[in-house]
Amino acid sequence: GKVTHRSRFLRSDTYNSNMAANRIVVSEMGTMAYPDPSKNFIFKAITFLNHTVPDFTDNAASNIIKYGNDYYATSETNYIRKIDPFTLETQDKVDYMKFLPVNLVSSHPHYDREGNVYNVGTSIAEKGKTKYIFFQIPAVTEKEKDKNTPALKKVKVICTVPCHSLLSPSYYHSFGMTENYIIFIEQPFKLDILKMATAYMRGVNWASCMKFFPEENTLIHLIEKKTGKKVEMKYHTGSLVVYHHVNAFEDDGHVVLDVIAYNDTSLYEMFYMSRLKKDISFQSNGYTKPNYRRFVLPIRSDKGIAVGENMVKLRYTTATAVKQKEGKLTCQAEVLCEGFELPRINYDFNGKKHQFVYGNIVEESVLSTQVAKFDTETKKMVHWSEENCWPSEPVFVPRPNGESEDDGVVLVSVINCIPGQSSFILILDGRNFKEVARANVNTELHRDMHGFFIPHTN
């Protein structure tokens, strides 16, 4: 077969304004914008709290997503960038705020079998309230296929969940979805809105405006997709930090929720340039490796069940949900494995019970040198690695009419750091995890976080 590869940087307004001014003028998570002092930034700080975020970056470096028939590069701000999936040309800049009052939006939406898209955003201090907004972008109909209107025009709000605090909503990077439920983790890793609003004047980066509260519990919200109603049961667990959901599914009156969880925020600290410039082959004292945790949320009413009793009735997991007073459940996860991140499944099994997960090994450091396939039933793992190679997140592509969950290929972009040798796109067999092919590329590959496979027919 023939493999071609295109690689280009998307030129954002952020990039253009920074180049034109010959300095950084727009804030990113780790970079502070030093603003033009002639502008009234006190006014900007105040308007920030009235749902106008000042100059959030449009540098969409986190993920590629699909809304309707269109593809976008996205970060976690209110701006996304439409791209041509074939030429990779940068097209329209789209502002969520024109369609929905959200300042921050997850870069990991979910897609159902009908083509509807689900996502969550945070609305900051809008009408005096800060809330999480769960929304659906309906599938494109036959009539609309040739129209050039953004799919976001048809956005529907499923429900809103109030934040516990007006000025410190939870940070989140993704969420879970089953056939009937949306699962949202409200964790004690929070954004300090006042600090963010004044970051310009104080000359600090926005990453420093996030704070972890290890003494606080984590809340898990279960929302009915069809009605937008929250399940009455209140699910609590200890403090943790989650960036990536693996999958979620329903089983005999329970929702099983698989996530990659950390005990603290040391992952964020590891991405500062000063840390990355150190020898990345050894484990830093400041790095707490993640583990793959399985939570089980019983949906049925707890009437007639005694306080202190475990309500989980599934036999294949040691996860528990112990009844407390007033409809509260304290959830304890089962740890399936450790040192595993950037999880991807066969997306045909999204919202269904899955067996296999593909990801990066991060035992030693956040910069992974191995990709792996993990079997959730046997708890066994197989690996691929090559000396002096740095693989990105593995992306599973199912074989059309495949015979099994792992019948397909795994795509990995690999940076080769041997001088004079090419980086390459690696193709692994989804079942035995052995190399099928590789495509060397005569261009520099850069470390990416997330990938998206776009079939040529689209």
Short mmCIF file of C-alpha atoms in Angstrom, two decimals:
data_model
loop_
_atom_site.label_atom_id
_atom_site.label_comp_id
_atom_site.label_asym_id
_atom_site.label_seq_id
_atom_site.Cartn_x
_atom_site.Cartn_y
_atom_site.Cartn_z
CA GLY A 1 0.00 0.00 0.00
CA LYS A 2 0.97 3.63 -0.44
CA VAL A 3 1.46 5.93 2.52
CA THR A 4 1.67 9.69 2.22
CA HIS A 5 2.16 12.16 5.04
CA ARG A 6 1.48 15.85 5.33
CA SER A 7 2.62 17.93 8.25
CA ARG A 8 2.13 21.62 8.83
CA PHE A 9 1.62 24.08 11.64
CA LEU A 10 -1.74 25.81 11.87
CA ARG A 11 -1.22 29.55 11.79
CA SER A 12 -3.38 30.98 14.56
CA ASP A 13 -4.05 34.65 15.27
CA THR A 14 -2.05 34.02 18.44
CA TYR A 15 0.98 33.09 16.34
CA ASN A 16 0.45 36.01 13.93
CA SER A 17 -0.02 38.61 16.68
CA ASN A 18 3.01 37.32 18.58
CA MET A 19 5.16 37.46 15.43
CA ALA A 20 3.90 40.92 14.43
CA ALA A 21 4.60 42.35 17.87
CA ASN A 22 7.86 40.39 18.17
CA ARG A 23 6.75 39.43 21.69
CA ILE A 24 4.09 37.31 23.38
CA VAL A 25 0.80 39.20 23.45
CA VAL A 26 -1.71 36.42 24.11
CA SER A 27 -1.78 34.12 27.14
CA GLU A 28 -1.41 30.35 27.07
CA MET A 29 -1.48 27.86 29.95
CA GLY A 30 2.24 28.12 30.50
CA THR A 31 3.04 31.48 28.91
CA MET A 32 2.06 34.88 30.18
CA ALA A 33 1.05 37.57 27.74
CA TYR A 34 2.73 40.85 28.58
CA PRO A 35 0.05 43.20 27.34
CA ASP A 36 0.24 46.56 25.70
CA PRO A 37 0.12 48.93 28.72
CA SER A 38 -1.92 51.48 26.76
CA LYS A 39 -5.03 49.30 27.08
CA ASN A 40 -7.26 49.40 30.12
CA PHE A 41 -6.58 45.99 31.67
CA ILE A 42 -8.46 46.70 34.90
CA PHE A 43 -11.57 47.02 32.78
CA LYS A 44 -10.66 43.77 31.02
CA ALA A 45 -10.22 41.98 34.35
CA ILE A 46 -13.71 43.06 35.45
CA THR A 47 -15.35 42.13 32.15
CA PHE A 48 -13.69 38.72 32.45
CA LEU A 49 -16.03 37.91 35.32
CA ASN A 50 -18.98 38.98 33.22
CA HIS A 51 -18.34 36.12 30.74
CA THR A 52 -15.90 37.99 28.49
CA VAL A 53 -12.56 36.24 28.68
CA PRO A 54 -9.74 38.61 27.69
CA ASP A 55 -7.62 37.34 24.79
CA PHE A 56 -7.74 33.63 25.39
CA THR A 57 -5.35 31.86 23.05
CA ASP A 58 -6.60 30.40 19.78
CA ASN A 59 -3.52 28.20 19.56
CA ALA A 60 -5.47 24.96 19.10
CA ALA A 61 -2.74 22.47 20.03
CA SER A 62 -4.63 19.84 22.04
CA ASN A 63 -6.81 17.76 19.73
CA ILE A 64 -8.70 17.40 16.44
CA ILE A 65 -12.49 17.15 16.72
CA LYS A 66 -15.42 16.78 14.33
CA TYR A 67 -18.60 18.87 14.47
CA GLY A 68 -21.08 18.01 11.72
CA ASN A 69 -19.00 17.48 8.58
CA ASP A 70 -16.28 19.89 9.70
CA TYR A 71 -12.97 19.22 11.44
CA TYR A 72 -11.45 21.57 13.99
CA ALA A 73 -8.18 21.91 15.85
CA THR A 74 -8.97 22.70 19.47
CA SER A 75 -7.49 23.57 22.84
CA GLU A 76 -9.69 24.15 25.90
CA THR A 77 -10.65 27.78 25.34
CA ASN A 78 -13.67 29.28 23.58
CA TYR A 79 -11.83 29.33 20.22
CA ILE A 80 -11.53 26.44 17.77
CA ARG A 81 -9.93 26.47 14.31
CA LYS A 82 -11.59 24.86 11.29
CA ILE A 83 -9.11 22.91 9.15
CA ASP A 84 -9.16 21.20 5.77
CA PRO A 85 -8.44 17.56 6.68
CA PHE A 86 -6.72 16.88 3.33
CA THR A 87 -4.56 19.96 2.77
CA LEU A 88 -4.36 20.85 6.51
CA GLU A 89 -5.02 24.48 5.53
CA THR A 90 -6.24 26.66 8.39
CA GLN A 91 -9.74 27.99 7.74
CA ASP A 92 -12.28 29.84 9.90
CA LYS A 93 -11.70 30.74 13.52
CA VAL A 94 -14.86 29.81 15.44
CA ASP A 95 -15.85 31.32 18.78
CA TYR A 96 -18.09 29.09 20.93
CA MET A 97 -19.36 32.25 22.67
CA LYS A 98 -21.35 33.16 19.55
CA PHE A 99 -23.44 30.02 20.03
CA LEU A 100 -23.21 29.22 23.76
CA PRO A 101 -22.01 31.16 26.86
CA VAL A 102 -18.92 28.99 27.51
CA ASN A 103 -15.45 30.33 28.28
CA LEU A 104 -13.75 26.93 28.49
CA VAL A 105 -14.66 23.76 26.58
CA SER A 106 -13.35 20.19 26.77
CA SER A 107 -11.18 19.14 23.83
CA HIS A 108 -12.50 15.56 24.08
CA PRO A 109 -16.11 15.47 22.80
CA HIS A 110 -18.03 12.21 22.43
CA TYR A 111 -19.76 10.94 19.28
CA ASP A 112 -22.73 8.57 19.15
CA ARG A 113 -23.65 6.13 16.39
CA GLU A 114 -26.13 8.57 14.82
CA GLY A 115 -23.44 11.25 14.42
CA ASN A 116 -24.52 13.51 17.29
CA VAL A 117 -21.69 15.12 19.26
CA TYR A 118 -21.67 15.74 23.04
CA ASN A 119 -19.40 18.09 24.95
CA VAL A 120 -19.09 20.14 28.14
CA GLY A 121 -18.03 23.73 28.78
CA THR A 122 -17.70 26.09 31.75
CA SER A 123 -19.69 29.31 31.86
CA ILE A 124 -17.94 31.77 34.17
CA ALA A 125 -19.97 34.26 36.21
CA GLU A 126 -22.70 34.48 33.58
CA LYS A 127 -25.69 36.23 35.22
CA GLY A 128 -23.89 35.84 38.54
CA LYS A 129 -23.52 32.07 38.26
CA THR A 130 -20.66 29.77 37.27
CA LYS A 131 -21.82 26.47 35.83
CA TYR A 132 -20.90 23.51 33.69
CA ILE A 133 -22.97 23.34 30.49
CA PHE A 134 -23.47 19.97 28.78
CA PHE A 135 -24.46 20.33 25.14
CA GLN A 136 -25.25 18.35 22.02
CA ILE A 137 -24.47 19.22 18.41
CA PRO A 138 -26.97 17.25 16.29
CA ALA A 139 -25.86 15.15 13.33
CA VAL A 140 -25.97 16.80 9.90
CA THR A 141 -29.06 15.85 7.89
CA GLU A 142 -29.03 15.05 4.15
CA LYS A 143 -30.54 18.49 3.41
CA GLU A 144 -27.78 20.29 5.31
CA LYS A 145 -24.84 18.36 3.84
CA ASP A 146 -23.98 20.93 1.16
CA LYS A 147 -24.66 24.03 3.26
CA ASN A 148 -21.67 25.89 4.66
CA THR A 149 -23.18 26.78 8.02
CA PRO A 150 -21.30 25.68 11.15
CA ALA A 151 -22.87 22.71 12.93
CA LEU A 152 -22.61 24.72 16.19
CA LYS A 153 -25.59 26.81 14.99
CA LYS A 154 -27.84 23.89 15.96
CA VAL A 155 -26.31 23.40 19.42
CA LYS A 156 -28.73 22.20 22.14
CA VAL A 157 -28.12 22.51 25.87
CA ILE A 158 -28.74 19.15 27.57
CA CYS A 159 -28.42 20.51 31.11
CA THR A 160 -26.38 22.73 33.40
CA VAL A 161 -24.73 21.78 36.70
CA PRO A 162 -23.85 24.62 39.09
CA CYS A 163 -20.24 24.83 40.28
CA HIS A 164 -19.80 24.58 44.02
CA SER A 165 -18.02 27.91 43.97
CA LEU A 166 -18.66 30.98 41.81
CA LEU A 167 -14.96 31.77 41.45
CA SER A 168 -13.29 28.35 41.46
CA PRO A 169 -14.79 25.86 38.98
CA SER A 170 -13.13 22.47 38.55
CA TYR A 171 -10.58 21.94 35.81
CA TYR A 172 -11.45 19.03 33.49
CA HIS A 173 -10.00 17.75 30.23
CA SER A 174 -12.55 15.08 29.29
CA PHE A 175 -15.72 13.35 30.51
CA GLY A 176 -17.45 9.97 30.22
CA MET A 177 -20.48 8.81 28.24
CA THR A 178 -22.56 5.63 28.04
CA GLU A 179 -25.67 4.90 25.99
CA ASN A 180 -27.92 6.64 28.53
CA TYR A 181 -25.65 8.74 30.76
CA ILE A 182 -23.04 11.49 30.81
CA ILE A 183 -20.46 11.17 33.61
CA PHE A 184 -18.70 14.30 34.85
CA ILE A 185 -15.95 14.39 37.48
CA GLU A 186 -15.91 17.57 39.57
CA GLN A 187 -12.44 17.31 41.05
CA PRO A 188 -10.56 19.40 43.64
CA PHE A 189 -8.15 20.66 40.95
CA LYS A 190 -9.60 24.11 40.37
CA LEU A 191 -9.27 27.32 38.38
CA ASP A 192 -8.98 30.50 40.41
CA ILE A 193 -11.03 32.93 38.33
CA LEU A 194 -9.91 36.06 40.16
CA LYS A 195 -6.28 35.08 39.70
CA MET A 196 -6.92 34.38 36.00
CA ALA A 197 -8.64 37.73 35.56
CA THR A 198 -5.68 39.58 37.07
CA ALA A 199 -2.92 37.39 35.61
CA TYR A 200 -2.16 40.08 33.03
CA MET A 201 -1.45 42.72 35.62
CA ARG A 202 0.51 40.39 37.89
CA GLY A 203 2.69 39.02 35.07
CA VAL A 204 2.10 35.33 35.84
CA ASN A 205 1.08 32.39 33.66
CA TRP A 206 -2.38 30.89 33.79
CA ALA A 207 -1.06 27.51 34.94
CA SER A 208 -0.23 29.26 38.22
CA CYS A 209 -3.92 30.18 38.54
CA MET A 210 -4.86 26.52 39.09
CA LYS A 211 -4.85 25.00 42.54
CA PHE A 212 -5.24 21.51 43.95
CA PHE A 213 -7.10 20.99 47.24
CA PRO A 214 -6.00 17.54 48.47
CA GLU A 215 -8.23 17.73 51.56
CA GLU A 216 -11.41 17.97 49.44
CA ASN A 217 -13.45 15.09 48.02
CA THR A 218 -14.16 14.49 44.34
CA LEU A 219 -17.79 14.50 43.16
CA ILE A 220 -18.99 12.31 40.29
CA HIS A 221 -22.12 13.56 38.52
CA LEU A 222 -24.32 11.12 36.59
CA ILE A 223 -26.67 12.84 34.11
CA GLU A 224 -29.40 11.24 32.00
CA LYS A 225 -28.65 12.07 28.37
CA LYS A 226 -32.29 12.11 27.21
CA THR A 227 -33.81 14.17 30.04
CA GLY A 228 -30.81 16.20 31.26
CA LYS A 229 -31.71 15.22 34.84
CA LYS A 230 -29.07 14.37 37.41
CA VAL A 231 -29.31 10.94 39.01
CA GLU A 232 -30.40 11.46 42.64
CA MET A 233 -27.60 9.40 44.11
CA LYS A 234 -24.56 11.47 45.18
CA TYR A 235 -21.23 9.83 44.36
CA HIS A 236 -18.10 10.86 46.29
CA THR A 237 -14.53 9.64 46.25
CA GLY A 238 -11.24 10.92 47.71
CA SER A 239 -9.21 13.73 46.15
CA LEU A 240 -7.76 12.89 42.76
CA VAL A 241 -6.85 14.48 39.44
CA VAL A 242 -8.17 13.08 36.15
CA TYR A 243 -7.24 14.28 32.68
CA HIS A 244 -8.29 11.32 30.53
CA HIS A 245 -11.35 9.10 30.67
CA VAL A 246 -10.82 5.64 29.16
CA ASN A 247 -14.44 4.56 28.67
CA ALA A 248 -17.71 4.04 30.56
CA PHE A 249 -20.47 1.47 30.18
CA GLU A 250 -23.66 0.25 31.84
CA ASP A 251 -23.96 -3.18 33.43
CA ASP A 252 -26.87 -4.56 35.45
CA GLY A 253 -27.95 -1.31 37.13
CA HIS A 254 -24.42 0.12 37.43
CA VAL A 255 -22.30 2.57 35.44
CA VAL A 256 -18.69 1.37 35.20
CA LEU A 257 -16.30 4.30 34.80
CA ASP A 258 -12.66 3.82 33.72
CA VAL A 259 -10.24 6.75 34.11
CA ILE A 260 -6.53 7.49 34.36
CA ALA A 261 -6.09 9.14 37.76
CA TYR A 262 -3.32 10.88 39.69
CA ASN A 263 -3.02 11.53 43.41
CA ASP A 264 -1.84 15.11 42.82
CA THR A 265 -0.98 17.68 40.11
CA SER A 266 2.69 16.76 39.67
CA LEU A 267 2.00 15.95 35.99
CA TYR A 268 1.49 19.66 35.29
CA GLU A 269 4.75 20.56 37.02
CA MET A 270 6.65 18.09 34.84
CA PHE A 271 5.88 20.05 31.66
CA TYR A 272 7.72 23.21 32.69
CA MET A 273 10.69 23.69 30.37
CA SER A 274 13.16 23.68 33.26
CA ARG A 275 12.02 20.14 34.14
CA LEU A 276 11.95 18.90 30.55
CA LYS A 277 15.53 20.08 29.95
CA LYS A 278 16.78 17.74 32.69
CA ASP A 279 17.66 14.12 31.95
CA ILE A 280 14.24 12.75 31.06
CA SER A 281 15.33 9.13 31.30
CA PHE A 282 15.25 9.08 35.09
CA GLN A 283 12.18 9.34 37.28
CA SER A 284 11.90 12.74 38.88
CA ASN A 285 11.19 12.83 42.60
CA GLY A 286 8.31 15.19 41.79
CA TYR A 287 6.54 12.81 39.41
CA THR A 288 3.67 10.72 40.71
CA LYS A 289 2.78 8.14 38.10
CA PRO A 290 -0.89 7.65 37.25
CA ASN A 291 -2.98 4.55 37.61
CA TYR A 292 -5.87 3.13 35.63
CA ARG A 293 -8.83 3.17 38.01
CA ARG A 294 -12.25 1.57 37.62
CA PHE A 295 -15.13 3.16 39.55
CA VAL A 296 -18.56 1.55 39.74
CA LEU A 297 -21.64 3.74 40.28
CA PRO A 298 -24.84 1.89 41.30
CA ILE A 299 -27.80 3.69 39.69
CA ARG A 300 -30.70 2.06 41.52
CA SER A 301 -32.20 3.57 44.64
CA ASP A 302 -30.55 2.65 47.95
CA LYS A 303 -33.84 2.21 49.85
CA GLY A 304 -33.70 -0.81 52.14
CA ILE A 305 -29.89 -0.94 52.06
CA ALA A 306 -28.12 -0.33 55.36
CA VAL A 307 -25.62 2.48 55.89
CA GLY A 308 -22.11 1.06 55.52
CA GLU A 309 -23.14 -1.57 52.98
CA ASN A 310 -21.39 -1.92 49.60
CA MET A 311 -23.94 -1.47 46.80
CA VAL A 312 -21.77 -2.80 43.95
CA LYS A 313 -23.05 -6.19 42.82
CA LEU A 314 -20.72 -6.83 39.84
CA ARG A 315 -18.49 -9.86 40.34
CA TYR A 316 -15.61 -8.95 38.02
CA THR A 317 -14.45 -5.88 39.96
CA THR A 318 -13.28 -5.06 43.47
CA ALA A 319 -14.54 -1.45 43.15
CA THR A 320 -16.97 -0.50 45.94
CA ALA A 321 -19.70 2.09 46.55
CA VAL A 322 -20.54 2.21 50.26
CA LYS A 323 -23.83 3.76 51.37
CA GLN A 324 -23.65 6.80 53.65
CA LYS A 325 -26.54 8.84 55.00
CA GLU A 326 -28.80 11.04 52.77
CA GLY A 327 -28.34 9.14 49.49
CA LYS A 328 -24.57 9.55 49.41
CA LEU A 329 -22.22 6.82 48.23
CA THR A 330 -18.47 6.72 48.93
CA CYS A 331 -16.79 5.14 45.94
CA GLN A 332 -13.48 3.28 46.03
CA ALA A 333 -11.87 2.36 42.71
CA GLU A 334 -10.19 -0.83 41.62
CA VAL A 335 -6.69 -0.16 40.22
CA LEU A 336 -6.28 -2.16 36.99
CA CYS A 337 -2.70 -1.11 36.19
CA GLU A 338 -0.14 1.66 36.81
CA GLY A 339 2.03 4.01 34.75
CA PHE A 340 -0.35 4.08 31.74
CA GLU A 341 -1.62 7.24 30.00
CA LEU A 342 -3.19 8.64 26.79
CA PRO A 343 -5.70 5.75 26.67
CA ARG A 344 -7.49 4.90 23.42
CA ILE A 345 -10.02 2.16 22.73
CA ASN A 346 -11.75 0.84 19.63
CA TYR A 347 -14.26 3.73 19.52
CA ASP A 348 -16.96 1.38 18.20
CA PHE A 349 -16.99 0.17 21.83
CA ASN A 350 -17.38 3.66 23.29
CA GLY A 351 -20.12 3.48 25.93
CA LYS A 352 -20.07 -0.34 25.76
CA LYS A 353 -18.10 -2.87 27.78
CA HIS A 354 -14.56 -2.97 26.37
CA GLN A 355 -11.64 -5.34 26.92
CA PHE A 356 -8.63 -3.66 25.29
CA VAL A 357 -7.00 -0.26 25.79
CA TYR A 358 -4.01 1.19 23.91
CA GLY A 359 -1.79 3.83 25.48
CA ASN A 360 1.65 5.14 26.45
CA ILE A 361 3.82 3.81 29.27
CA VAL A 362 4.71 6.63 31.68
CA GLU A 363 6.33 4.64 34.49
CA GLU A 364 9.50 6.73 34.55
CA SER A 365 8.54 10.09 33.11
CA VAL A 366 5.80 11.99 31.29
CA LEU A 367 7.84 11.59 28.08
CA SER A 368 7.02 8.05 27.00
CA THR A 369 9.37 5.70 25.12
CA GLN A 370 6.84 2.84 24.88
CA VAL A 371 3.32 2.22 23.64
CA ALA A 372 1.28 -0.67 25.00
CA LYS A 373 -1.90 -2.71 24.65
CA PHE A 374 -3.62 -3.53 27.95
CA ASP A 375 -6.15 -6.33 28.49
CA THR A 376 -8.61 -5.27 31.22
CA GLU A 377 -9.70 -8.89 31.82
CA THR A 378 -6.35 -10.71 32.09
CA LYS A 379 -4.50 -7.52 33.28
CA LYS A 380 -1.71 -8.41 30.83
CA MET A 381 0.16 -5.85 28.74
CA VAL A 382 2.18 -6.07 25.51
CA HIS A 383 4.62 -3.32 24.46
CA TRP A 384 6.31 -1.78 21.45
CA SER A 385 9.48 0.30 21.74
CA GLU A 386 12.62 1.05 19.79
CA GLU A 387 15.85 2.61 20.94
CA ASN A 388 16.05 6.41 20.60
CA CYS A 389 12.38 6.58 19.60
CA TRP A 390 9.62 8.64 21.22
CA PRO A 391 6.13 7.40 20.29
CA SER A 392 3.00 9.57 20.51
CA GLU A 393 -0.47 8.46 21.59
CA PRO A 394 -1.53 5.25 19.76
CA VAL A 395 -4.75 5.58 17.71
CA PHE A 396 -6.76 2.41 17.04
CA VAL A 397 -8.45 2.11 13.63
CA PRO A 398 -10.93 -0.80 13.42
CA ARG A 399 -10.96 -3.02 10.35
CA PRO A 400 -14.29 -2.55 8.49
CA ASN A 401 -16.51 -5.49 9.51
CA GLY A 402 -13.78 -6.61 11.92
CA GLU A 403 -14.21 -9.94 13.69
CA SER A 404 -13.15 -8.84 17.18
CA GLU A 405 -12.72 -5.74 19.32
CA ASP A 406 -8.98 -5.61 18.59
CA ASP A 407 -9.25 -6.46 14.87
CA GLY A 408 -7.64 -3.43 13.26
CA VAL A 409 -4.44 -1.41 13.24
CA VAL A 410 -2.81 1.00 15.67
CA LEU A 411 -1.29 4.21 14.26
CA VAL A 412 1.57 5.90 16.12
CA SER A 413 3.69 8.87 15.05
CA VAL A 414 7.25 8.23 16.24
CA ILE A 415 10.05 10.76 16.71
CA ASN A 416 13.42 9.21 15.89
CA CYS A 417 16.19 11.14 17.62
CA ILE A 418 19.15 9.46 15.86
CA PRO A 419 20.79 12.18 13.69
CA GLY A 420 20.27 11.58 9.99
CA GLN A 421 17.46 9.06 10.46
CA SER A 422 13.83 9.74 9.61
CA SER A 423 10.95 9.92 12.02
CA PHE A 424 8.07 7.69 10.97
CA ILE A 425 4.42 6.72 11.17
CA LEU A 426 4.22 3.26 12.75
CA ILE A 427 1.44 0.77 11.97
CA LEU A 428 0.93 -2.04 14.50
CA ASP A 429 -1.43 -5.02 14.35
CA GLY A 430 -4.23 -4.36 16.86
CA ARG A 431 -4.34 -7.99 17.96
CA ASN A 432 -0.72 -9.09 18.44
CA PHE A 433 0.78 -5.56 18.65
CA LYS A 434 3.54 -6.47 16.17
CA GLU A 435 4.76 -4.04 13.50
CA VAL A 436 2.89 -4.27 10.19
CA ALA A 437 4.59 -1.36 8.40
CA ARG A 438 6.18 2.02 8.87
CA ALA A 439 6.23 5.13 6.70
CA ASN A 440 9.39 7.20 7.00
CA VAL A 441 8.81 10.92 6.62
CA ASN A 442 11.35 13.44 5.42
CA THR A 443 10.09 16.15 7.72
CA GLU A 444 10.41 16.90 11.42
CA LEU A 445 7.71 15.34 13.55
CA HIS A 446 6.81 17.10 16.79
CA ARG A 447 5.55 15.58 19.98
CA ASP A 448 1.74 15.60 19.78
CA MET A 449 -0.84 14.83 22.44
CA HIS A 450 -3.81 13.43 20.54
CA GLY A 451 -4.53 12.09 17.07
CA PHE A 452 -7.69 11.62 15.00
CA PHE A 453 -8.10 9.12 12.15
CA ILE A 454 -10.12 10.52 9.26
CA PRO A 455 -11.26 7.90 6.69
CA HIS A 456 -10.56 8.95 3.10
CA THR A 457 -14.26 8.54 2.18
CA ASN A 458 -15.03 11.52 4.47
#
